[in-house]
Amino acid sequence: MRTNAKSVQLNQLTKTFITSTRGEVKAVQNVDISIGPGEFVTLLGPSGCGKTTILRMIAGFEMPTSGAIMIGDQNVSTKTPDKRDIGMVFQNYALFPHLNVFNNIAYGLKLKKVPHDEINRRVHEVLKLVQMDDFAERVPAQMSGGQQQRVALVRALVMEPSVLLFDEPLSNLDAKLRVHMRDEIRKIQKKVGITTVYVTHDQSEAMAVSDSVVILKDGIIQQVGSPQEVYQHPVNEFVAKFIGKANILNATIVEIEKDRAVIDVHGVNFTVPVTVPSGKGAADGIGAAGSKPREKGSKVRIVIRPESVLVGKKDFKAPVMKSVYMGTAQDYKIEFLGNAIEISDNNPTTKRVYNEGDIMEFSLDEGSIHII
Amino acid sequence: MTGGGPVFPGSFPSIFSDRIRSKSDRNPIDGVPIEGVPIVSDNKTTRSLSRSGNSFQDGLRQLRFTLRDPVLLVSIVSILIVVLLFIIFPLFSILKESVYYQGSLSIHHFRNFFRQAYNLDIVWNTIRLGISVSLLGTVVAFLFAYATTYLKIPSKKFFRVLSILPMISPPFVISLAAILLFGRSGLITKQLLGIRSDIYGFWGLMLTQTLSFFPVGYLMLTNLLQNIDPSIEEASQALGASQWKVFRTVTLPLMIPGLANAALLIFIQSLADFGNAIVIGGNYTTMAVQIYQQGIGAYDMAGATALAIVLLSISMLAFYLQHQVIGQKSYVTVTGKAAKERVLIRNKSATIPIYIVCMSISVLVISMYALVPYGAFVRLWGADFSLTTKWIVYVFTIGRRYIVDSTTLAIISTPIAGLLGIVSAFLIVRKKFPGRRFMESSILVAIALPGTVLGLGYVLTYNTPPLILTGGSVILIIALVIRSMPIGTRSAIAALKQIDPSIEEAANICGASSKKVFTSVTIPLIKPVFFSSMVYAFIRGMTLVSTIIFLVSARWQMLTVAIMNQVDQGLYGAANAYCLVLIGIVGIVMLTMSFILKRVGVNLKEGY
């Protein structure tokens, strides 16, 4: 299989829908995204955030209200989907129910008038890629969801497109299969080296597959960054809460230096790192880094991840309000510094487990506390 | 099936349900919701496009997008032209004619119309009949629908087959049979009871129209009843309701919008009915008949147009009520998703009476249909019941050209109607272009157009330059096409909405142009609907009376008109023989079609 990866640039992409009930709805606002060749980028956000609309504009099913879409060095904004050299995998697979697996995959190649024996070769090549060589004669109705999704994936891949789009491809699968398929998608993407744009509302899926994650809310980009960046250094409360669990607390800056600060949380002082988010630019004004004053005495919000609380160390004491055994972890809710804080203590079988009403002893990993 | 009109081909889309629908979790009614943001192809969204300030630009952008595809452009333009020329313009001609008097705008014709008590009687006759038939027809339809979906009774298949019969037969077969049974020399009235009764008039019309139109309501209500989730009723039972209480407090209230819908549907059909009304109406004149008699019989075109406008207004009002007011109140959404199996009611105090009623009606209808072939071999009904082949010989010699003309025109119009129906549905459901909403509403409104109104419009419009079509075969073909295409459009719309748009998008992104997507994906997927609307178009072509009676000429004659003339002259033998031939042709075509289609993997009957 050849690789034909190209970059994708979205410049000030905006899409406005006009509805009779709500007037103008800005589904996507001034979105700038730059995706390098072979990069795997995920558009992540709750439903209604505009991620699917962006994907459908890249595909050509929706026309942008303004802005441009570049694939490679070509502006494709006004091209119809069949002229964009794009592959797409749909949420519900969208296999042609009247064609068998072979003909589903061969469909686009036949349109391109690829010679018969080459079609044969290429279809079997991609079927091998997903270990489905024996399924060529099946029709979609005779296959499981996971199998259908594999066929949908290679139907897109066989065309050797310059960009591959995924529209929530795993949301119709059960939890186990979802994990398996996302690993398979990532593996194949790396092997083929194709530029990929992937839409999902599942943050763990996004973390697992992406080089880079774009977090959207109400049609506006909140943050762009690697999975580590967006998890460790969320630019605002929305991102912090959307990516993983987060305890958000009020704090006051007591002392601030270049790379560390002392903050006061409900009368207790912590020394925490000060980081400048290295993500590729957040949306203007919406909680972007640097937009809030950070000087002595200023009020800030901090993020404490559930795993930053180290249970068993003896720095602090707090009453346990809830204790739930989760198998790989014991989840607690404790009352600390005037807030209810959620904690996740890994590997509980080897440790003391606190019950509701117990007083828990713990310390905080100050280095992982993050100011937003 | 969400809307009104004859439901016949509309029930076919369910054939494909297992293969397509289950994979789709998108809402089939509203298009594709993109994370809560309505997309432009959503009806409501598009409607508002013409209102808001930004919309003009948006429209232009859409237009430019559409223009990139020449095939798309050509099909949009040609369908819009057909709609304008043969639906909108004839109606406009009627309106124009009705408000002009001696060269200036005037309400003269309407004043004239409403001043005559006779005309008011006709309006009242029509409405009274419509209401009676719609009430009675809905009750019968509901009984049949409830019996076949909820009750544990035998002969369900027989009831279902019976429901199709009146839809594929000429509209006045039932009237003809009613005359043979209850007429002046009827089997029951004269032979059995020896009374000189007269079926002509209100009661005769009510009987024949009810029997002719209840099946349409039956199909619609069955569809709705099947889609009530049985667990709702089980929940009611679990809370302590008896079966009768469940029916009264759950099933019936849930069905109220559906019942109102069915009633309006039957009402519209009764208003528009020409065949039964002219055969059995006698002195009880209805508007549909009067339009013809005034326009063609008395050659008072202006008077006929005023009448047509009044009739049109009533049907449009009913159509509007059906689609806007009631359509949106429906509790039962027809998702087509097979709910779990319903536990059928075995309670004998319910099953036995309902079974008896349904069976008696069925037997009546069946015997009526049996009477027509029998009557074709009877020398002189009522006087001489000896058997003869003279009528059959008659229709195959003197009547041969009627048979040939009718069949030829029906065969020509069939593929045109089928193709226009499916292409227009595809454009309406899947494409965005200026005029889309207009196209959709014009075609759907055409379903509710009384045939005589359309016929009158054609005479007014195409009898004079610039475009003279009357007298030839072209206008007849057009009439047949326009009378059957909208139903094809509607069933194809319903079918397309069941198919996830992403299947077509997938083809598009694989490099298929919109024409290629249509031919390689859409058509194969809605093949059953396509062929069933062709079958329907053929049947409609063979059985249509109302519109074409305005358009037949010495050169082109239609079988149905011949039947009507024979009935008019009291030659029931010949009329029966014509009917028999007609049913024979339709039957042969249907059987051949389903045989051929079965060999290529399409099962027409599965829809029932």
Short mmCIF file of N, CA and C in Angstrom, two decimals, chain B residues 56 58 63 66 111 118 133 138 142 172 187 213 241 261 293 298 316 435 497-499 589 595:
data_model
loop_
_atom_site.label_atom_id
_atom_site.label_comp_id
_atom_site.label_asym_id
_atom_site.label_seq_id
_atom_site.Cartn_x
_atom_site.Cartn_y
_atom_site.Cartn_z
N PHE B 56 -30.33 34.78 1.51
CA PHE B 56 -30.20 34.94 0.07
C PHE B 56 -28.82 34.48 -0.38
N ASP B 58 -26.87 32.49 1.20
CA ASP B 58 -26.80 31.05 1.38
C ASP B 58 -27.42 30.32 0.20
N LEU B 63 -26.94 27.24 -4.77
CA LEU B 63 -27.21 27.16 -6.19
C LEU B 63 -25.91 26.90 -6.95
N THR B 66 -24.85 23.47 -6.59
CA THR B 66 -25.66 22.56 -7.39
C THR B 66 -25.28 22.62 -8.86
N ARG B 111 -70.63 34.55 -7.02
CA ARG B 111 -71.92 35.04 -6.56
C ARG B 111 -73.04 34.25 -7.22
N TYR B 118 -79.58 25.13 -5.75
CA TYR B 118 -79.17 23.83 -6.27
C TYR B 118 -77.68 23.59 -6.03
N VAL B 133 -69.01 9.09 5.12
CA VAL B 133 -68.12 8.04 4.65
C VAL B 133 -66.84 7.99 5.48
N THR B 138 -63.64 5.01 8.73
CA THR B 138 -62.61 4.93 9.76
C THR B 138 -62.94 3.85 10.77
N PHE B 142 -60.60 0.72 11.32
CA PHE B 142 -60.00 0.45 12.62
C PHE B 142 -60.34 -0.97 13.09
N PHE B 172 -65.13 2.09 -9.98
CA PHE B 172 -66.57 1.85 -9.90
C PHE B 172 -66.98 0.39 -9.99
N LEU B 187 -80.04 -8.51 -7.74
CA LEU B 187 -80.22 -9.88 -7.27
C LEU B 187 -80.98 -9.93 -5.97
N PHE B 213 -63.03 2.95 0.05
CA PHE B 213 -61.96 3.76 0.64
C PHE B 213 -61.48 3.31 2.01
N ALA B 241 -55.05 -2.79 34.86
CA ALA B 241 -56.12 -2.55 33.90
C ALA B 241 -56.55 -3.85 33.24
N ASN B 261 -56.42 11.22 11.30
CA ASN B 261 -55.69 11.23 10.04
C ASN B 261 -56.38 10.34 9.00
N GLN B 293 -70.12 17.71 -15.33
CA GLN B 293 -71.37 17.94 -16.05
C GLN B 293 -71.53 19.41 -16.46
N ALA B 298 -72.63 20.84 -19.92
CA ALA B 298 -73.35 22.07 -20.22
C ALA B 298 -72.45 23.12 -20.87
N MET B 316 -58.21 21.08 0.04
CA MET B 316 -56.94 21.59 0.52
C MET B 316 -56.99 21.85 2.03
N GLY B 435 -36.02 26.05 -4.39
CA GLY B 435 -37.20 25.47 -5.03
C GLY B 435 -37.48 24.07 -4.54
N LYS B 497 -35.92 8.14 3.44
CA LYS B 497 -35.67 8.62 4.79
C LYS B 497 -35.27 7.48 5.71
N GLN B 498 -35.58 6.25 5.30
CA GLN B 498 -35.18 5.10 6.11
C GLN B 498 -33.73 4.70 5.83
N ILE B 499 -33.21 5.18 4.72
CA ILE B 499 -31.84 4.79 4.37
C ILE B 499 -30.89 5.84 4.89
N VAL B 589 -50.41 -8.22 -15.50
CA VAL B 589 -49.22 -7.37 -15.37
C VAL B 589 -48.61 -7.49 -13.98
N PHE B 595 -43.33 -11.79 -10.72
CA PHE B 595 -42.55 -12.98 -11.09
C PHE B 595 -41.15 -12.58 -11.54
#
